[in-house]
Amino acid sequence: MCGIIGYVGNRKAQDVILKGLSRLEYRGYDSAGAAILNHDGVDLIKRQGKLKILADALAKKPIEGKTGIGHTRWATHGIPNDRNAHPHTDCTGKIAVVHNGIIENYLELKNSLLKDGHKFSSQTDTEVIPHLIEKFYKGDLEKAVVKAIKLLKGSYAIAVVHKDSPDRVVGARLDSPLVVGIGKGENFIASDVPAILDYTNSVLYLDNNEVVTITRSGVKVSDISGGQINKKPVKIKWDISAAEKSGYPHFMLKEIFEQADVLRKVLEERTERGKVSFEELKITDAELKKFKRIAIVACGTAYHAGLTGKYMLEEYAKIPVWVDTSSEFRYRDPIVGPGTLVIIVSQSGETADSLAALREAKKRGAKVLGICNVLGSSIAREADGVIYTHAGPEIAVASTKAYTAQLGILYLLTLYLARLHKTITPARYKGLLKEFERVPRLMDDLLGEYRSEYNTIAAYAQEFKRYYFARQNKSYFLYLARNINFPNALEGALKLKEISYISAEGYPAGEMKHGPIALIDENPWVVCIATQSKTYDKMLSNIQEIKARGGIIIAIATEGDKEILHHKVNYMLEIPKVAELFSPLLVVIPLQLLAYYVAKEFGYDIDQPRNLAKSVTVE
Ligand code: AGP
């Protein structure tokens, strides 16, 4: 995905754009650019590479002007270079556009525009937009934009400026997020709230097929048939410091350490005097009682949260649950209908595959519940009901606090449904909720062991790096677990591979004998999640099988477990004693920190890992 920003007001547009793009850099960072209106017309600057390169260029040669647009790019069509960076212009250079999304019919449009004599300078899909606006422009920028976007297929969030209208920016969206910031004598358009929170906390969320024109004096929203729309501004409750590093070296580490508070908030906001409630659920108890099955659909880390949800929902709410990745669900022929509750889990609420899965499920008559973190996101708005995780902005590409918040919501939903279906006694319900309420404190204690940067996991990461090079870079990671912690094996592997670029795979430990054990020799470091559980003895056997073949083991065990010491694991990390049901919330902490410190050892960009984006808003 990319980050876009537009500004009209009395400040230097360049400063607002750079600040806004710095808050959006997590959305895309392979190139950046800006277009600012002044007496010279449209002043354009674009640079490949991180935002700092653009900022340095503007520091050397500032651009005057109080209206402008800016962009940080995550390349889809066209390699990252200056030419393909946004903004893109029309033939005259009077129109500039920034875009987040994919124009699926851009080749057809480009060929037709080329036939009309338009000249293109990039390989991007986006560049068709300014040329279409040029084609339709007869003096009214908004009208020309509306005519242009009606021809677009795919997804877009755009901001447009025109030399002849230096007092305005026009925006529009379809399946890519766009928020409007309402200021005093100034207004903003952006992909996400952090870009404008330095200036205002009053925002409007644009919906699909809506067009907005911002000027100093006001904001006008209309639909693409021209009808005016009155939208009520929303007050953002968190401030910009929540989207800053607050002294941590990386957003990821900050967000790892925020998890105990996030979980505390999940519990405080959703439980009162032992009763669980979801005020924005909008799906009634009567409807919830009717569902015979639940399908949980998500991508990446959110998918792992969904897999964990299966274990808890089946065991305690006694409802059959199946879990699917969004990209598979949307292209299968999923058997979902009125008797199925489809839960779409998505931190950003903008993941293209998950949004498509939501629409597929609704088309088939299923009720859809979204579990999202970003307020007003597309999935949150299109689902029949939503439960917000309220984890605050998650800036690091590697998802951590959103994952534990998703688990927290799924635990509460399990208890809620178990009570509704009377599959557990009131006493059992009370006991489970009481145990859950212990977890934030236990998490605080666990995190407390790693507050210093010189900690056990950092030492293990240094040891791994030495071993990796000693083994001529042939070392990698396997993660093994069973039952409700099996999804954590997948999550631990994903965390490590996505920020350290070292191969890592998660397996159900019981699968080792069916093939993966052939991998065991001196190369892999095998993380075994062997906490106190109904499958603990089986995990000890797995550890023996691996030791017998020269494997290196990092065991994650329960504090005070003496038995595992007899199994001569190479490294050990402990978590506080907790009911097995809630252990995933604690087990994931050392997994996240291991990934963080290994990536730090190898010197990679932990918050903005290569090839990745925070939310995959394209297929
Ligand atoms: C997780 O660390 C990754 N950033 C990625 O797998 C992510 O979880 C996935 O893209 C889903 O994103 P979403 O929750 O915003 O839908």
XYZ file of C-alpha atoms and ligand atoms in Angstrom:
635
model
C 0.000 0.000 0.000
C 1.073 3.637 -0.325
C 0.610 6.772 1.726
C -1.020 9.901 0.349
C -1.571 13.364 1.780
C -3.156 16.588 0.519
C -3.166 20.040 2.155
C -4.762 23.447 1.697
C -4.226 26.149 4.313
C -1.912 28.889 5.539
C 1.126 26.815 6.413
C 3.986 25.944 4.068
C 2.551 22.968 2.206
C 6.015 21.402 2.000
C 6.292 21.160 5.795
C 2.826 19.652 6.246
C 3.445 17.159 3.438
C 6.816 15.995 4.785
C 5.482 15.669 8.317
C 2.423 13.801 7.083
C 4.471 11.460 4.906
C 6.776 10.705 7.840
C 3.703 9.466 9.727
C 2.719 7.361 6.710
C 6.149 5.927 5.927
C 5.082 2.569 7.388
C 2.679 2.288 4.454
C 5.329 2.365 1.784
C 8.900 3.471 1.531
C 10.524 2.709 -1.797
C 10.072 6.252 -3.167
C 8.365 9.521 -2.287
C 7.295 12.768 -3.922
C 5.289 15.978 -3.697
C 3.521 18.483 -5.938
C 3.065 22.020 -4.584
C 1.062 24.811 -6.218
C 2.544 28.303 -6.440
C 2.839 31.199 -8.864
C 5.069 28.975 -11.069
C 2.266 26.450 -11.385
C 2.705 22.854 -10.180
C 6.154 22.415 -8.616
C 6.999 18.689 -8.674
C 9.707 16.790 -6.801
C 10.143 12.974 -6.663
C 12.897 10.774 -5.264
C 13.544 7.038 -5.175
C 14.338 5.630 -1.751
C 13.309 6.549 1.757
C 11.458 9.737 2.617
C 14.660 11.252 4.058
C 16.051 11.578 0.522
C 13.071 13.687 -0.502
C 13.295 15.726 2.718
C 17.007 16.418 2.138
C 16.275 17.558 -1.432
C 13.572 19.934 -0.198
C 15.828 21.245 2.554
C 18.380 22.144 -0.117
C 15.787 23.617 -2.477
C 12.527 24.458 -0.649
C 9.301 24.874 -2.600
C 6.982 27.779 -1.728
C 3.237 27.244 -1.747
C 0.306 26.534 0.573
C -1.506 23.880 -1.421
C -0.047 20.536 -2.269
C -0.075 16.743 -2.314
C 2.483 14.110 -1.310
C 3.056 10.350 -1.570
C 5.142 7.483 -0.183
C 5.176 4.485 -2.482
C 5.098 0.698 -2.161
C 5.651 -0.289 -5.783
C 3.075 -2.377 -7.602
C 3.452 -1.420 -11.289
C 6.871 -0.108 -12.268
C 10.153 -0.465 -10.412
C 10.986 1.977 -7.600
C 12.742 4.930 -9.255
C 12.296 8.718 -9.568
C 10.243 8.405 -12.739
C 7.739 5.956 -11.258
C 7.468 7.849 -7.986
C 4.268 9.815 -7.433
C 2.867 12.447 -8.064
C 2.155 11.814 -11.726
C 1.115 14.592 -14.127
C -0.781 15.058 -17.357
C 0.766 16.199 -20.657
C 0.554 19.884 -19.710
C 2.081 19.447 -16.242
C -0.860 21.407 -14.829
C -2.479 18.410 -13.148
C -0.770 16.258 -10.491
C -2.147 13.102 -8.871
C -1.091 10.795 -6.028
C -2.713 7.370 -5.750
C -2.951 4.374 -3.417
C -4.398 1.213 -4.984
C -4.311 -0.600 -8.324
C -5.989 0.425 -11.594
C -6.728 -2.984 -13.073
C -7.770 -1.658 -16.514
C -4.877 0.772 -16.846
C -3.399 -0.798 -19.974
C -6.663 -0.465 -21.898
C -7.027 3.145 -20.730
C -3.373 3.911 -21.476
C -3.618 2.554 -25.017
C -6.718 4.636 -25.687
C -5.037 7.772 -24.263
C -1.895 7.098 -26.319
C -4.117 6.887 -29.415
C -5.524 10.311 -28.426
C -1.943 11.612 -28.451
C -1.204 11.636 -24.715
C 2.448 11.196 -23.758
C 3.364 8.936 -20.805
C 6.593 9.073 -18.844
C 6.277 6.193 -16.344
C 5.489 2.482 -16.185
C 2.856 2.982 -13.521
C -0.873 2.259 -13.631
C -1.446 5.547 -11.778
C -0.326 7.777 -14.631
C -3.544 7.147 -16.571
C -5.446 9.170 -13.956
C -3.970 12.668 -14.604
C -4.280 12.102 -18.356
C -7.952 11.147 -18.003
C -8.573 14.254 -15.879
C -6.808 16.320 -18.542
C -9.088 14.784 -21.155
C -12.243 15.773 -19.249
C -11.103 19.067 -17.712
C -13.233 22.001 -18.863
C -12.475 24.329 -15.950
C -14.147 22.360 -13.107
C -11.584 20.085 -11.456
C -14.066 18.054 -9.401
C -16.239 17.348 -12.442
C -13.208 16.207 -14.436
C -12.094 13.940 -11.583
C -15.566 12.360 -11.356
C -15.608 11.657 -15.091
C -12.140 10.129 -14.889
C -12.752 7.843 -11.904
C -15.929 6.474 -13.478
C -13.669 4.779 -16.056
C -11.340 3.240 -13.476
C -11.602 -0.433 -12.473
C -9.715 -1.672 -9.397
C -9.010 0.327 -6.258
C -7.967 3.896 -5.637
C -7.557 6.599 -3.082
C -6.401 9.724 -4.901
C -5.571 13.369 -4.268
C -5.529 15.753 -7.226
C -4.358 19.340 -7.778
C -4.605 21.620 -10.814
C -2.543 24.731 -11.576
C -5.755 26.673 -12.365
C -7.292 25.832 -8.947
C -4.523 26.654 -6.450
C -7.008 26.916 -3.624
C -8.189 23.303 -3.564
C -7.356 19.620 -3.500
C -9.812 17.014 -4.770
C -9.873 13.482 -3.366
C -11.796 10.301 -4.130
C -11.748 6.652 -3.021
C -12.767 3.169 -3.986
C -11.566 0.280 -1.767
C -8.545 2.227 -0.511
C -8.872 4.316 2.636
C -9.079 8.128 2.605
C -9.679 10.364 5.608
C -10.338 14.116 5.638
C -8.818 16.243 8.425
C -10.881 19.275 9.438
C -8.733 22.198 10.572
C -9.236 25.928 11.245
C -8.571 27.768 7.968
C -6.905 24.596 6.697
C -7.983 21.119 5.657
C -6.269 17.821 4.919
C -6.710 14.584 2.965
C -4.709 11.490 3.936
C -4.566 7.693 3.717
C -4.569 7.314 7.473
C -5.150 9.364 10.613
C -1.512 9.610 11.887
C -0.677 11.876 8.896
C -2.905 14.691 10.157
C -3.001 14.228 13.941
C -0.272 16.821 14.417
C -2.800 19.408 13.202
C -6.305 18.165 14.007
C -8.154 15.272 15.644
C -11.398 15.951 13.799
C -11.757 13.666 10.800
C -14.253 12.450 8.224
C -13.977 8.950 6.762
C -14.685 8.912 3.050
C -16.760 5.981 1.747
C -16.514 4.248 -1.599
C -17.609 6.320 -4.635
C -17.397 9.562 -2.675
C -15.489 12.634 -3.846
C -14.209 15.413 -1.592
C -13.001 18.942 -2.345
C -11.027 20.679 0.368
C -10.296 24.415 0.450
C -9.091 26.702 3.265
C -12.642 27.567 4.134
C -14.295 24.182 3.950
C -14.845 20.576 2.930
C -17.432 19.426 0.380
C -18.264 15.729 0.040
C -20.421 14.412 -2.801
C -21.140 11.102 -4.433
C -20.063 10.420 -8.006
C -23.528 11.279 -9.280
C -22.991 14.783 -7.856
C -25.295 14.580 -4.830
C -23.967 16.461 -1.788
C -23.276 14.287 1.287
C -23.227 15.570 4.866
C -20.775 13.612 6.979
C -20.383 14.024 10.728
C -16.765 14.557 11.844
C -15.334 11.935 14.235
C -13.032 12.921 17.095
C -9.881 10.757 17.237
C -9.311 9.771 20.858
C -5.589 8.936 20.730
C -2.928 11.584 20.205
C 0.077 11.583 17.894
C 2.459 10.422 20.638
C 0.771 7.019 20.311
C 2.136 6.912 16.781
C 5.681 7.845 17.840
C 8.529 5.699 19.166
C 8.552 7.261 22.667
C 12.215 6.492 23.217
C 12.227 2.946 21.856
C 14.749 2.175 19.085
C 11.979 0.697 16.923
C 8.197 0.861 16.749
C 8.160 -2.939 16.908
C 9.852 -3.010 20.316
C 7.566 -0.278 21.616
C 4.517 -2.181 20.408
C 5.775 -5.442 21.968
C 6.045 -3.678 25.305
C 2.588 -2.091 24.951
C 0.876 -5.488 24.896
C 0.111 -5.841 28.591
C -1.663 -2.460 28.561
C -3.450 -3.296 25.319
C -4.751 -6.532 26.830
C -5.761 -4.703 30.005
C -7.727 -2.276 27.846
C -9.404 -5.114 25.912
C -10.585 -6.543 29.240
C -11.549 -3.218 30.813
C -13.528 -2.074 27.785
C -15.355 -5.363 27.231
C -16.083 -6.669 30.703
C -18.026 -5.154 33.526
C -18.724 -6.925 36.802
C -17.897 -10.268 35.174
C -20.082 -9.652 32.124
C -18.617 -9.562 28.608
C -20.156 -7.051 26.153
C -19.473 -5.851 22.629
C -21.434 -2.648 22.161
C -20.620 -2.188 18.453
C -21.316 -5.842 17.600
C -24.711 -5.097 15.949
C -25.339 -8.862 15.610
C -27.988 -9.789 18.164
C -27.807 -12.678 20.632
C -30.779 -14.239 18.868
C -28.819 -14.202 15.598
C -25.628 -15.420 17.290
C -27.544 -18.385 18.745
C -28.607 -19.464 15.285
C -25.137 -19.893 13.798
C -24.250 -23.544 13.341
C -20.654 -22.891 12.203
C -18.027 -20.213 12.301
C -15.506 -19.486 9.549
C -12.560 -17.320 10.516
C -10.894 -15.710 7.501
C -7.719 -13.592 7.575
C -4.156 -13.149 6.344
C -0.739 -13.501 7.947
C -0.613 -12.833 11.656
C -4.360 -12.248 11.783
C -4.778 -15.734 10.284
C -2.691 -17.150 13.111
C -4.955 -15.395 15.606
C -7.894 -16.991 13.819
C -6.307 -20.444 14.028
C -5.900 -19.959 17.788
C -9.534 -18.856 17.938
C -10.572 -22.222 16.490
C -9.117 -24.096 19.460
C -10.810 -21.924 22.080
C -14.202 -21.653 20.320
C -14.486 -25.392 19.652
C -13.362 -26.388 23.129
C -15.498 -23.958 25.119
C -18.322 -22.721 22.869
C -18.666 -26.131 21.146
C -19.173 -24.511 17.740
C -17.484 -26.059 14.672
C -14.901 -23.588 13.393
C -12.836 -23.620 10.239
C -10.106 -21.148 9.441
C -9.016 -20.023 5.991
C -6.540 -17.565 4.551
C -8.494 -14.789 2.805
C -6.696 -15.371 -0.504
C -7.792 -19.036 -0.519
C -11.303 -18.389 0.785
C -12.164 -15.859 -1.917
C -11.172 -18.154 -4.789
C -12.535 -21.421 -3.421
C -16.230 -22.199 -3.504
C -16.664 -21.694 0.236
C -19.747 -23.361 1.680
C -20.985 -20.460 3.744
C -24.537 -19.187 4.052
C -27.103 -17.824 6.532
C -26.113 -20.477 9.101
C -22.479 -19.420 9.103
C -20.862 -16.585 11.021
C -17.826 -15.436 9.053
C -15.284 -13.590 11.189
C -12.816 -11.452 9.220
C -9.780 -10.611 11.364
C -7.740 -7.675 10.102
C -5.583 -5.129 11.947
C -5.697 -2.568 9.138
C -9.202 -3.395 7.969
C -7.914 -2.691 4.446
C -6.274 -5.969 3.366
C -7.535 -6.495 -0.166
C -7.913 -10.282 0.095
C -9.774 -10.017 3.387
C -12.083 -7.288 2.051
C -12.824 -9.467 -0.966
C -13.461 -12.461 1.309
C -15.912 -10.347 3.310
C -17.814 -9.471 0.155
C -17.817 -13.088 -1.026
C -19.207 -14.229 2.312
C -21.941 -11.588 2.258
C -22.806 -12.480 -1.331
C -23.394 -16.053 -0.117
C -25.753 -14.900 2.628
C -23.420 -15.288 5.609
C -23.348 -12.762 8.418
C -19.908 -11.129 8.719
C -18.226 -9.955 11.888
C -15.056 -7.863 11.566
C -12.362 -7.838 14.248
C -10.351 -4.742 13.307
C -7.958 -2.264 14.840
C -8.315 0.746 12.526
C -11.516 2.677 13.196
C -13.626 3.338 10.133
C -11.607 0.968 7.969
C -13.245 -0.649 4.952
C -13.712 -4.071 6.578
C -15.101 -2.467 9.754
C -17.574 -0.468 7.682
C -18.720 -3.231 5.378
C -19.062 -6.004 7.973
C -22.500 -6.625 9.527
C -20.895 -6.159 12.918
C -17.482 -5.106 14.174
C -15.418 -5.534 17.326
C -12.564 -3.056 17.500
C -9.378 -4.220 19.197
C -8.464 -0.628 20.235
C -4.764 -1.548 20.273
C -3.855 1.964 19.108
C -1.888 2.605 15.904
C 0.394 -0.307 15.028
C 3.185 1.238 12.955
C 5.740 -1.580 12.665
C 5.089 -3.808 9.666
C 5.537 -6.849 11.904
C 2.285 -7.168 13.807
C 2.581 -7.765 17.556
C 0.146 -5.891 19.832
C -2.630 -6.234 17.244
C -2.149 -10.021 17.392
C -2.477 -10.241 21.154
C -5.430 -7.849 21.030
C -7.087 -10.065 18.397
C -6.518 -13.068 20.658
C -7.960 -11.120 23.575
C -11.133 -10.336 21.634
C -11.424 -13.967 20.485
C -11.109 -15.162 24.091
C -13.886 -12.804 25.178
C -16.019 -13.805 22.189
C -15.499 -17.460 23.184
C -16.703 -16.769 26.708
C -19.621 -14.721 25.365
C -20.761 -17.497 23.019
C -20.135 -20.211 25.608
C -22.478 -18.381 27.982
C -25.021 -17.848 25.219
C -25.007 -21.545 24.276
C -24.682 -22.614 27.923
C -21.755 -24.870 27.002
C -19.963 -23.934 30.232
C -21.388 -23.458 33.707
C -21.548 -19.960 35.208
C -18.890 -21.044 37.716
C -16.575 -22.206 34.906
C -17.209 -18.967 32.994
C -16.354 -16.945 36.087
C -13.199 -18.962 36.704
C -11.988 -18.584 33.124
C -12.637 -14.838 33.099
C -10.786 -14.525 36.403
C -7.810 -16.409 34.966
C -7.873 -14.239 31.846
C -7.842 -11.130 34.042
C -4.516 -12.317 35.529
C -2.792 -12.333 32.151
C -1.944 -8.596 31.748
C -0.060 -8.669 35.051
C 1.724 -11.891 34.105
C 2.590 -10.304 30.754
C 3.975 -7.232 32.516
C 6.167 -9.480 34.675
C 7.356 -11.416 31.624
C 8.122 -8.259 29.640
C 9.906 -6.876 32.672
C 12.583 -9.557 32.241
C 13.485 -8.066 28.863
C 13.359 -4.333 29.504
C 17.155 -4.055 29.355
C 18.565 -4.436 25.857
C 21.147 -6.850 27.350
C 18.798 -9.708 28.064
C 18.677 -13.488 27.601
C 16.968 -13.362 24.222
C 19.373 -10.755 22.897
C 22.208 -13.049 24.028
C 20.613 -16.028 22.266
C 20.316 -13.914 19.108
C 24.016 -13.053 19.270
C 24.790 -16.737 19.749
C 22.655 -17.624 16.748
C 24.440 -15.085 14.569
C 27.839 -16.546 15.495
C 26.532 -20.046 14.805
C 24.914 -18.974 11.517
C 28.179 -17.688 10.098
C 30.136 -20.643 11.524
C 27.747 -22.929 9.621
C 28.326 -20.961 6.377
C 24.846 -19.328 6.574
C 23.124 -22.735 6.503
C 21.332 -22.251 9.813
C 17.634 -21.412 10.001
C 14.679 -21.855 12.385
C 11.965 -24.443 12.923
C 9.118 -23.778 15.358
C 7.257 -26.732 16.861
C 4.185 -26.732 19.051
C 0.949 -28.591 19.654
C -2.702 -27.831 20.223
C -3.626 -24.251 21.083
C -0.001 -23.109 20.747
C 0.481 -24.604 17.277
C -0.623 -21.313 15.611
C 2.055 -19.598 17.695
C 4.642 -21.823 15.981
C 3.470 -20.344 12.677
C 3.430 -16.839 14.153
C 6.924 -17.156 15.614
C 8.232 -18.309 12.246
C 6.483 -15.485 10.393
C 7.836 -12.837 12.795
C 11.375 -14.101 12.359
C 11.372 -14.515 8.592
C 9.651 -11.206 7.812
C 12.171 -9.022 9.644
C 15.409 -11.080 9.581
C 14.950 -12.657 6.121
C 16.159 -15.997 7.577
C 14.157 -19.074 6.621
C 11.773 -20.181 9.362
C 8.945 -22.699 9.347
C 6.302 -23.579 11.902
C 4.978 -27.128 12.176
C 2.610 -29.058 14.405
C 5.172 -31.032 16.439
C 3.259 -34.241 15.782
C 4.017 -33.783 12.095
C 7.786 -34.077 12.547
C 7.812 -37.840 11.967
C 5.841 -37.338 8.727
C 8.709 -35.628 6.925
C 10.144 -32.511 8.577
C 12.381 -34.563 10.928
C 14.502 -35.259 7.850
C 15.595 -31.639 8.176
C 17.171 -32.225 11.576
C 20.932 -31.993 11.664
C 23.275 -29.393 13.206
C 21.857 -26.532 11.133
C 18.340 -25.690 12.309
C 17.611 -24.040 15.629
C 14.362 -25.664 16.755
C 12.078 -23.569 18.956
C 9.937 -26.032 20.926
C 6.915 -24.616 22.746
C 6.811 -27.040 25.673
C 4.750 -25.238 28.292
C 2.641 -27.129 30.824
C -0.222 -28.563 28.768
C -2.123 -31.725 27.956
C 0.477 -32.442 25.268
C 3.563 -31.618 27.371
C 4.851 -35.208 27.439
C 4.483 -35.440 23.660
C 6.573 -32.293 23.298
C 9.275 -33.813 25.531
C 9.368 -36.814 23.174
C 9.753 -34.464 20.210
C 12.635 -32.747 22.008
C 14.306 -36.141 22.531
C 13.883 -37.070 18.863
C 15.523 -33.801 17.823
C 18.350 -34.021 20.358
C 19.091 -37.567 19.199
C 19.740 -36.207 15.697
C 22.012 -33.353 16.704
C 19.336 -30.634 16.589
C 19.705 -27.417 18.600
C 16.740 -26.597 20.814
C 15.358 -23.385 22.271
C 12.616 -24.557 24.641
C 9.807 -22.288 25.779
C 8.704 -23.726 29.103
C 6.631 -22.880 32.141
C 8.439 -21.179 35.006
C 9.553 -23.730 37.604
C 9.415 -26.694 35.222
C 12.231 -28.946 36.413
C 11.475 -31.986 34.271
C 12.419 -30.315 31.005
C 15.911 -29.628 32.393
C 16.622 -33.357 32.176
C 16.179 -33.126 28.424
C 19.340 -31.063 27.923
C 17.802 -28.381 25.746
C 20.425 -25.936 24.480
C 18.530 -22.777 25.453
C 15.470 -22.164 27.590
C 12.975 -19.311 27.881
C 10.291 -19.415 30.562
C 6.794 -17.977 30.764
C 4.736 -17.503 33.949
C 2.348 -20.319 34.947
C -1.109 -19.776 33.432
C -4.066 -21.936 32.360
C -3.184 -23.651 29.065
C -6.103 -21.874 27.331
C -4.458 -18.453 27.821
C -0.837 -19.556 27.374
C -0.667 -18.338 23.714
C -0.834 -14.759 25.020
C 2.388 -15.271 26.994
C 4.183 -17.742 24.711
C 4.110 -15.227 21.844
C 6.166 -12.671 23.809
C 9.524 -14.519 23.635
C 8.759 -15.441 20.022
C 8.317 -11.757 19.114
C 11.443 -10.737 21.019
C 13.519 -13.531 19.456
C 12.562 -12.297 15.984
C 13.307 -8.712 16.999
C 16.783 -9.422 18.408
C 17.837 -11.747 15.587
C 16.862 -9.071 13.037
C 18.690 -6.467 15.135
C 21.792 -8.671 15.176
C 21.719 -8.899 11.407
C 21.245 -5.140 11.142
C 18.023 -5.054 9.126
C 15.345 -2.354 9.019
C 13.079 -3.852 11.645
C 10.100 -1.486 11.268
C 10.191 -1.368 7.471
C 11.410 -4.778 6.244
C 12.167 -5.185 2.562
C 9.370 -6.042 0.095
C 6.657 -5.706 2.774
C 3.960 -3.137 3.565
C 1.936 -2.659 6.703
C -1.306 -3.402 4.965
C -1.539 -5.256 1.669
C -4.273 -3.253 -0.011
C -3.523 -4.833 -3.372
C -3.862 -8.513 -4.347
C 2.311 -9.708 10.129
O 3.435 -9.389 10.913
C 2.379 -9.116 8.757
N 2.589 -7.722 8.792
C 1.211 -9.530 7.890
O 1.193 -10.939 7.828
C -0.179 -9.065 8.354
O -0.553 -9.730 9.525
C -1.191 -9.414 7.249
O -0.838 -8.709 6.076
C -2.642 -9.093 7.620
O -2.788 -7.709 7.796
P -4.179 -7.179 8.425
O -4.284 -7.757 9.802
O -4.049 -5.688 8.411
O -5.287 -7.670 7.535
